[in-house]
Amino acid sequence: QVQLVESGGGVVQPGRSLRLSCAASGFTFSRFAMHWVRQAPGKGLEWVAVIAYDGSNKYYADSVKGRFTISRDNSKSTLYLQMNSLRAEDMAVYYCARGGEMATLGGDMDVWGHGTTVTVSS
Amino acid sequence: SYVLTQPPSMSVAPGKTARITCGGNNIGSKSVHWYQQKPGQAPVLVIYYDTDRPSGIPERFSGSNSGNTATLTISRVEAGDEADYYCQVWDNSSGHQVFGGGTKLTVL
């Protein structure tokens, strides 16, 4: 079945780095844009970043631009989020989500992972 | 940046109709998508491209979009519909997905 499984979350000190992964299965990963979306405790959904199906285009929320990097390895059907210079306000559950097919960057996000929790604390 | 505005909360009795609004400047010119999120769970897409329902989503869920307001309508509300609901659009000018603040639906 179509599935996304995130990993890599944990407890990290402010200013340190963490890399999240999202393993896809049950669909042709290389045909879809992929997103990261986060949710701080008790708050709403916040979009973080998107990467095109072939990695050619990437966009970031202003809150993470310059600190986070989204990437993908289509040969491994895996999405990544490299998070540097982490701040307290980055603490959240991070979800990966499937976006549009081929050239469509936007649109709906129809498949979501269960999320991985990032805690930023000294 | 583009802003989507939702009422923070609303309540409805079982069997009645819930209408959750999502306001945005000329939102009728954009495609709106809606997600349901229950406590401790990942979001689930319930309406895409304004009016379409993914397979497995009951017909009780419907959407509309015109002018400055998009609406998610849940007919014959059930206790299991109690959740947070988020609207979302793609802002082409910035290359960003944009979420509304979410509406907590309580079934009385």
PDB file of C-alpha atoms in Angstrom:
ATOM      1  CA  GLN A   1       0.000   0.000   0.000  1.00  0.00           C
ATOM      2  CA  VAL A   2       1.017   3.626  -0.427  1.00  0.00           C
ATOM      3  CA  GLN A   3       3.061   4.615   2.594  1.00  0.00           C
ATOM      4  CA  LEU A   4       5.412   7.259   3.933  1.00  0.00           C
ATOM      5  CA  VAL A   5       7.520   6.575   7.016  1.00  0.00           C
ATOM      6  CA  GLU A   6       9.513   9.347   8.688  1.00  0.00           C
ATOM      7  CA  SER A   7      12.526   8.824  10.921  1.00  0.00           C
ATOM      8  CA  GLY A   8      15.398  10.752  12.421  1.00  0.00           C
ATOM      9  CA  GLY A   9      13.611  12.848  15.012  1.00  0.00           C
ATOM     10  CA  GLY A  10      14.932  13.240  18.518  1.00  0.00           C
ATOM     11  CA  VAL A  11      16.187  15.627  21.153  1.00  0.00           C
ATOM     12  CA  VAL A  12      18.777  18.160  20.024  1.00  0.00           C
ATOM     13  CA  GLN A  13      20.358  21.218  21.614  1.00  0.00           C
ATOM     14  CA  PRO A  14      19.760  24.695  20.171  1.00  0.00           C
ATOM     15  CA  GLY A  15      22.205  25.484  17.396  1.00  0.00           C
ATOM     16  CA  ARG A  16      22.817  21.836  16.521  1.00  0.00           C
ATOM     17  CA  SER A  17      21.773  19.872  13.431  1.00  0.00           C
ATOM     18  CA  LEU A  18      19.476  16.968  12.641  1.00  0.00           C
ATOM     19  CA  ARG A  19      18.555  15.107   9.467  1.00  0.00           C
ATOM     20  CA  LEU A  20      15.102  13.679   8.930  1.00  0.00           C
ATOM     21  CA  SER A  21      14.302  10.941   6.431  1.00  0.00           C
ATOM     22  CA  CYS A  22      11.063   9.849   4.807  1.00  0.00           C
ATOM     23  CA  ALA A  23      10.924   6.432   3.149  1.00  0.00           C
ATOM     24  CA  ALA A  24       8.272   6.014   0.472  1.00  0.00           C
ATOM     25  CA  SER A  25       6.711   2.790  -0.742  1.00  0.00           C
ATOM     26  CA  GLY A  26       3.749   1.598  -2.799  1.00  0.00           C
ATOM     27  CA  PHE A  27       4.027   4.277  -5.512  1.00  0.00           C
ATOM     28  CA  THR A  28       6.500   5.643  -8.051  1.00  0.00           C
ATOM     29  CA  PHE A  29       8.314   8.101  -5.807  1.00  0.00           C
ATOM     30  CA  SER A  30      10.212   9.723  -8.663  1.00  0.00           C
ATOM     31  CA  ARG A  31       6.991  11.011 -10.246  1.00  0.00           C
ATOM     32  CA  PHE A  32       5.843  13.178  -7.332  1.00  0.00           C
ATOM     33  CA  ALA A  33       6.794  16.416  -5.647  1.00  0.00           C
ATOM     34  CA  MET A  34       7.317  15.964  -1.929  1.00  0.00           C
ATOM     35  CA  HIS A  35       6.705  18.282   1.028  1.00  0.00           C
ATOM     36  CA  TRP A  36       7.689  18.647   4.639  1.00  0.00           C
ATOM     37  CA  VAL A  37       5.027  20.050   6.978  1.00  0.00           C
ATOM     38  CA  ARG A  38       5.432  20.603  10.708  1.00  0.00           C
ATOM     39  CA  GLN A  39       3.171  21.099  13.699  1.00  0.00           C
ATOM     40  CA  ALA A  40       4.379  22.666  16.923  1.00  0.00           C
ATOM     41  CA  PRO A  41       2.763  21.395  20.137  1.00  0.00           C
ATOM     42  CA  GLY A  42      -0.825  22.602  20.320  1.00  0.00           C
ATOM     43  CA  LYS A  43      -0.500  24.619  17.113  1.00  0.00           C
ATOM     44  CA  GLY A  44      -1.670  24.360  13.524  1.00  0.00           C
ATOM     45  CA  LEU A  45       0.001  22.978  10.441  1.00  0.00           C
ATOM     46  CA  GLU A  46       2.967  24.889   9.008  1.00  0.00           C
ATOM     47  CA  TRP A  47       4.366  24.118   5.595  1.00  0.00           C
ATOM     48  CA  VAL A  48       8.176  23.853   5.605  1.00  0.00           C
ATOM     49  CA  ALA A  49       9.509  22.978   2.152  1.00  0.00           C
ATOM     50  CA  VAL A  50       8.814  21.342  -1.204  1.00  0.00           C
ATOM     51  CA  ILE A  51      11.020  19.616  -3.747  1.00  0.00           C
ATOM     52  CA  ALA A  52      10.110  18.852  -7.358  1.00  0.00           C
ATOM     53  CA  TYR A  53       9.810  15.270  -8.579  1.00  0.00           C
ATOM     54  CA  ASP A  54      13.308  15.391 -10.067  1.00  0.00           C
ATOM     55  CA  GLY A  55      14.900  17.639  -7.454  1.00  0.00           C
ATOM     56  CA  SER A  56      15.176  20.535  -9.902  1.00  0.00           C
ATOM     57  CA  ASN A  57      13.150  23.021  -7.858  1.00  0.00           C
ATOM     58  CA  LYS A  58      12.973  23.639  -4.135  1.00  0.00           C
ATOM     59  CA  TYR A  59      11.071  26.197  -2.077  1.00  0.00           C
ATOM     60  CA  TYR A  60      11.200  26.964   1.636  1.00  0.00           C
ATOM     61  CA  ALA A  61       9.106  28.729   4.225  1.00  0.00           C
ATOM     62  CA  ASP A  62      10.666  32.014   5.292  1.00  0.00           C
ATOM     63  CA  SER A  63      11.029  30.666   8.833  1.00  0.00           C
ATOM     64  CA  VAL A  64      13.512  27.975   7.745  1.00  0.00           C
ATOM     65  CA  LYS A  65      15.116  29.407   4.618  1.00  0.00           C
ATOM     66  CA  GLY A  66      18.893  29.350   4.851  1.00  0.00           C
ATOM     67  CA  ARG A  67      18.882  26.835   7.717  1.00  0.00           C
ATOM     68  CA  PHE A  68      16.995  23.830   6.306  1.00  0.00           C
ATOM     69  CA  THR A  69      17.696  21.904   3.089  1.00  0.00           C
ATOM     70  CA  ILE A  70      15.283  19.549   1.399  1.00  0.00           C
ATOM     71  CA  SER A  71      16.644  16.819  -0.855  1.00  0.00           C
ATOM     72  CA  ARG A  72      15.680  13.460  -2.300  1.00  0.00           C
ATOM     73  CA  ASP A  73      17.228  10.245  -3.578  1.00  0.00           C
ATOM     74  CA  ASN A  74      14.868   8.769  -6.155  1.00  0.00           C
ATOM     75  CA  SER A  75      16.966   5.617  -6.405  1.00  0.00           C
ATOM     76  CA  LYS A  76      16.176   4.971  -2.736  1.00  0.00           C
ATOM     77  CA  SER A  77      12.633   6.434  -2.754  1.00  0.00           C
ATOM     78  CA  THR A  78      13.656   8.616   0.156  1.00  0.00           C
ATOM     79  CA  LEU A  79      13.099  12.269   1.049  1.00  0.00           C
ATOM     80  CA  TYR A  80      15.355  14.180   3.430  1.00  0.00           C
ATOM     81  CA  LEU A  81      15.311  17.338   5.499  1.00  0.00           C
ATOM     82  CA  GLN A  82      18.642  18.616   6.771  1.00  0.00           C
ATOM     83  CA  MET A  83      18.009  20.984   9.655  1.00  0.00           C
ATOM     84  CA  ASN A  84      20.850  23.206  10.819  1.00  0.00           C
ATOM     85  CA  SER A  85      21.065  25.914  13.485  1.00  0.00           C
ATOM     86  CA  LEU A  86      17.997  24.554  15.210  1.00  0.00           C
ATOM     87  CA  ARG A  87      15.972  26.870  17.420  1.00  0.00           C
ATOM     88  CA  ALA A  88      13.401  26.316  20.125  1.00  0.00           C
ATOM     89  CA  GLU A  89      10.682  27.375  17.690  1.00  0.00           C
ATOM     90  CA  ASP A  90      11.615  24.494  15.368  1.00  0.00           C
ATOM     91  CA  MET A  91      10.340  22.014  17.932  1.00  0.00           C
ATOM     92  CA  ALA A  92       7.456  20.157  16.290  1.00  0.00           C
ATOM     93  CA  VAL A  93       6.174  16.977  14.747  1.00  0.00           C
ATOM     94  CA  TYR A  94       7.518  16.858  11.201  1.00  0.00           C
ATOM     95  CA  TYR A  95       5.422  15.179   8.514  1.00  0.00           C
ATOM     96  CA  CYS A  96       6.398  14.315   4.975  1.00  0.00           C
ATOM     97  CA  ALA A  97       3.594  14.437   2.439  1.00  0.00           C
ATOM     98  CA  ARG A  98       3.163  13.538  -1.213  1.00  0.00           C
ATOM     99  CA  GLY A  99       2.456  16.444  -3.532  1.00  0.00           C
ATOM    100  CA  GLY A 100       1.637  16.889  -7.175  1.00  0.00           C
ATOM    101  CA  GLU A 101       2.652  14.574  -9.957  1.00  0.00           C
ATOM    102  CA  MET A 102       5.502  15.432 -12.337  1.00  0.00           C
ATOM    103  CA  ALA A 103       5.683  19.206 -13.024  1.00  0.00           C
ATOM    104  CA  THR A 104       3.022  20.142 -10.435  1.00  0.00           C
ATOM    105  CA  LEU A 105       4.726  21.587  -7.358  1.00  0.00           C
ATOM    106  CA  GLY A 106       1.609  22.750  -5.577  1.00  0.00           C
ATOM    107  CA  GLY A 107      -1.814  21.218  -5.302  1.00  0.00           C
ATOM    108  CA  ASP A 108      -3.045  18.890  -2.626  1.00  0.00           C
ATOM    109  CA  MET A 109      -0.994  16.619  -0.381  1.00  0.00           C
ATOM    110  CA  ASP A 110      -2.763  13.300  -0.546  1.00  0.00           C
ATOM    111  CA  VAL A 111      -0.510  10.944   1.384  1.00  0.00           C
ATOM    112  CA  TRP A 112       1.047  11.757   4.760  1.00  0.00           C
ATOM    113  CA  GLY A 113       3.456   9.962   7.024  1.00  0.00           C
ATOM    114  CA  HIS A 114       2.812   9.452  10.726  1.00  0.00           C
ATOM    115  CA  GLY A 115       5.340  12.130  11.667  1.00  0.00           C
ATOM    116  CA  THR A 116       8.601  12.271  13.602  1.00  0.00           C
ATOM    117  CA  THR A 117       9.099  14.461  16.658  1.00  0.00           C
ATOM    118  CA  VAL A 118      11.903  16.997  16.952  1.00  0.00           C
ATOM    119  CA  THR A 119      12.579  18.413  20.390  1.00  0.00           C
ATOM    120  CA  VAL A 120      14.978  21.333  20.712  1.00  0.00           C
ATOM    121  CA  SER A 121      16.145  21.773  24.266  1.00  0.00           C
ATOM    122  CA  SER A 122      19.314  22.435  26.182  1.00  0.00           C
TER     123      SER A 122
ATOM    124  CA  SER B   1       2.389  36.521   1.604  1.00  0.00           C
ATOM    125  CA  TYR B   2      -1.028  34.999   1.099  1.00  0.00           C
ATOM    126  CA  VAL B   3      -3.164  34.590   4.214  1.00  0.00           C
ATOM    127  CA  LEU B   4      -6.017  32.156   4.869  1.00  0.00           C
ATOM    128  CA  THR B   5      -8.429  32.880   7.716  1.00  0.00           C
ATOM    129  CA  GLN B   6     -10.529  30.239   9.471  1.00  0.00           C
ATOM    130  CA  PRO B   7     -12.735  30.487  12.569  1.00  0.00           C
ATOM    131  CA  PRO B   8     -10.820  28.902  15.462  1.00  0.00           C
ATOM    132  CA  SER B   9     -13.732  26.783  16.570  1.00  0.00           C
ATOM    133  CA  MET B  10     -17.295  25.817  15.932  1.00  0.00           C
ATOM    134  CA  SER B  11     -19.773  23.376  17.377  1.00  0.00           C
ATOM    135  CA  VAL B  12     -22.647  21.465  15.840  1.00  0.00           C
ATOM    136  CA  ALA B  13     -25.213  18.945  17.021  1.00  0.00           C
ATOM    137  CA  PRO B  14     -25.203  15.411  15.626  1.00  0.00           C
ATOM    138  CA  GLY B  15     -27.228  15.100  12.449  1.00  0.00           C
ATOM    139  CA  LYS B  16     -26.921  18.796  11.622  1.00  0.00           C
ATOM    140  CA  THR B  17     -24.770  20.502   8.997  1.00  0.00           C
ATOM    141  CA  ALA B  18     -21.378  22.085   9.702  1.00  0.00           C
ATOM    142  CA  ARG B  19     -20.025  24.746   7.375  1.00  0.00           C
ATOM    143  CA  ILE B  20     -16.370  25.654   7.926  1.00  0.00           C
ATOM    144  CA  THR B  21     -15.169  28.736   6.104  1.00  0.00           C
ATOM    145  CA  CYS B  22     -11.749  29.692   4.773  1.00  0.00           C
ATOM    146  CA  GLY B  23     -11.269  33.301   3.780  1.00  0.00           C
ATOM    147  CA  GLY B  24      -8.606  34.679   1.467  1.00  0.00           C
ATOM    148  CA  ASN B  25      -8.173  37.483  -1.036  1.00  0.00           C
ATOM    149  CA  ASN B  26      -9.851  36.307  -4.253  1.00  0.00           C
ATOM    150  CA  ILE B  27      -9.540  32.708  -3.052  1.00  0.00           C
ATOM    151  CA  GLY B  28     -12.058  31.736  -5.733  1.00  0.00           C
ATOM    152  CA  SER B  29      -9.231  32.046  -8.263  1.00  0.00           C
ATOM    153  CA  LYS B  30      -7.188  29.413  -6.428  1.00  0.00           C
ATOM    154  CA  SER B  31      -7.643  25.698  -5.796  1.00  0.00           C
ATOM    155  CA  VAL B  32      -8.483  24.904  -2.186  1.00  0.00           C
ATOM    156  CA  HIS B  33      -7.779  21.668  -0.380  1.00  0.00           C
ATOM    157  CA  TRP B  34      -9.120  20.565   3.011  1.00  0.00           C
ATOM    158  CA  TYR B  35      -7.629  18.273   5.649  1.00  0.00           C
ATOM    159  CA  GLN B  36      -9.066  16.598   8.719  1.00  0.00           C
ATOM    160  CA  GLN B  37      -6.802  15.948  11.688  1.00  0.00           C
ATOM    161  CA  LYS B  38      -7.815  13.992  14.765  1.00  0.00           C
ATOM    162  CA  PRO B  39      -5.784  14.155  17.996  1.00  0.00           C
ATOM    163  CA  GLY B  40      -2.473  12.323  17.756  1.00  0.00           C
ATOM    164  CA  GLN B  41      -2.940  11.503  14.087  1.00  0.00           C
ATOM    165  CA  ALA B  42      -1.580  12.778  10.786  1.00  0.00           C
ATOM    166  CA  PRO B  43      -3.786  14.984   8.616  1.00  0.00           C
ATOM    167  CA  VAL B  44      -6.078  13.310   6.094  1.00  0.00           C
ATOM    168  CA  LEU B  45      -7.117  14.911   2.807  1.00  0.00           C
ATOM    169  CA  VAL B  46     -10.926  15.176   2.673  1.00  0.00           C
ATOM    170  CA  ILE B  47     -11.509  17.600  -0.234  1.00  0.00           C
ATOM    171  CA  TYR B  48      -9.137  18.517  -3.072  1.00  0.00           C
ATOM    172  CA  TYR B  49      -9.376  21.040  -5.873  1.00  0.00           C
ATOM    173  CA  ASP B  50     -12.319  22.799  -4.234  1.00  0.00           C
ATOM    174  CA  THR B  51     -14.931  20.065  -4.633  1.00  0.00           C
ATOM    175  CA  ASP B  52     -13.393  16.627  -5.219  1.00  0.00           C
ATOM    176  CA  ARG B  53     -13.481  13.835  -2.638  1.00  0.00           C
ATOM    177  CA  PRO B  54     -10.719  11.231  -2.345  1.00  0.00           C
ATOM    178  CA  SER B  55     -11.846   7.636  -2.344  1.00  0.00           C
ATOM    179  CA  GLY B  56     -12.974   6.542   1.093  1.00  0.00           C
ATOM    180  CA  ILE B  57     -14.205   9.978   2.160  1.00  0.00           C
ATOM    181  CA  PRO B  58     -17.968   9.953   2.807  1.00  0.00           C
ATOM    182  CA  GLU B  59     -20.283  11.861   0.484  1.00  0.00           C
ATOM    183  CA  ARG B  60     -21.309  13.900   3.534  1.00  0.00           C
ATOM    184  CA  PHE B  61     -18.150  15.941   2.943  1.00  0.00           C
ATOM    185  CA  SER B  62     -18.357  18.559   0.199  1.00  0.00           C
ATOM    186  CA  GLY B  63     -16.613  21.775  -0.762  1.00  0.00           C
ATOM    187  CA  SER B  64     -17.225  25.023  -2.583  1.00  0.00           C
ATOM    188  CA  ASN B  65     -15.123  28.043  -3.468  1.00  0.00           C
ATOM    189  CA  SER B  66     -16.123  31.453  -4.763  1.00  0.00           C
ATOM    190  CA  GLY B  67     -15.103  35.072  -4.343  1.00  0.00           C
ATOM    191  CA  ASN B  68     -13.210  35.508  -1.086  1.00  0.00           C
ATOM    192  CA  THR B  69     -14.505  32.416   0.721  1.00  0.00           C
ATOM    193  CA  ALA B  70     -14.110  28.665   0.417  1.00  0.00           C
ATOM    194  CA  THR B  71     -16.358  26.398   2.447  1.00  0.00           C
ATOM    195  CA  LEU B  72     -16.136  22.840   3.691  1.00  0.00           C
ATOM    196  CA  THR B  73     -19.601  21.428   4.357  1.00  0.00           C
ATOM    197  CA  ILE B  74     -20.179  18.346   6.484  1.00  0.00           C
ATOM    198  CA  SER B  75     -23.750  17.082   6.296  1.00  0.00           C
ATOM    199  CA  ARG B  76     -25.406  14.844   8.885  1.00  0.00           C
ATOM    200  CA  VAL B  77     -22.535  15.368  11.284  1.00  0.00           C
ATOM    201  CA  GLU B  78     -21.443  12.361  13.335  1.00  0.00           C
ATOM    202  CA  ALA B  79     -19.436  12.139  16.544  1.00  0.00           C
ATOM    203  CA  GLY B  80     -16.505  10.765  14.529  1.00  0.00           C
ATOM    204  CA  ASP B  81     -16.274  14.020  12.574  1.00  0.00           C
ATOM    205  CA  GLU B  82     -14.972  15.818  15.641  1.00  0.00           C
ATOM    206  CA  ALA B  83     -11.514  17.018  14.595  1.00  0.00           C
ATOM    207  CA  ASP B  84      -9.419  19.963  13.459  1.00  0.00           C
ATOM    208  CA  TYR B  85      -9.959  21.035   9.860  1.00  0.00           C
ATOM    209  CA  TYR B  86      -7.439  22.958   7.768  1.00  0.00           C
ATOM    210  CA  CYS B  87      -7.775  24.634   4.395  1.00  0.00           C
ATOM    211  CA  GLN B  88      -4.731  24.944   2.114  1.00  0.00           C
ATOM    212  CA  VAL B  89      -3.799  26.610  -1.150  1.00  0.00           C
ATOM    213  CA  TRP B  90      -0.669  26.880  -3.274  1.00  0.00           C
ATOM    214  CA  ASP B  91       0.580  30.449  -3.549  1.00  0.00           C
ATOM    215  CA  ASN B  92       2.155  30.502  -6.985  1.00  0.00           C
ATOM    216  CA  SER B  93       3.746  33.914  -6.495  1.00  0.00           C
ATOM    217  CA  SER B  94       5.890  32.719  -3.591  1.00  0.00           C
ATOM    218  CA  GLY B  95       6.114  29.017  -4.333  1.00  0.00           C
ATOM    219  CA  HIS B  96       4.646  28.246  -0.923  1.00  0.00           C
ATOM    220  CA  GLN B  97       1.899  26.034   0.378  1.00  0.00           C
ATOM    221  CA  VAL B  98      -0.323  28.067   2.703  1.00  0.00           C
ATOM    222  CA  PHE B  99      -2.497  26.656   5.486  1.00  0.00           C
ATOM    223  CA  GLY B 100      -5.336  28.286   7.311  1.00  0.00           C
ATOM    224  CA  GLY B 101      -5.060  28.430  11.074  1.00  0.00           C
ATOM    225  CA  GLY B 102      -7.437  25.498  11.496  1.00  0.00           C
ATOM    226  CA  THR B 103     -10.947  25.100  12.866  1.00  0.00           C
ATOM    227  CA  LYS B 104     -11.697  22.836  15.795  1.00  0.00           C
ATOM    228  CA  LEU B 105     -15.060  21.178  15.184  1.00  0.00           C
ATOM    229  CA  THR B 106     -16.877  20.003  18.283  1.00  0.00           C
ATOM    230  CA  VAL B 107     -19.855  17.686  18.001  1.00  0.00           C
ATOM    231  CA  LEU B 108     -22.228  18.442  20.848  1.00  0.00           C
TER     232      LEU B 108
END
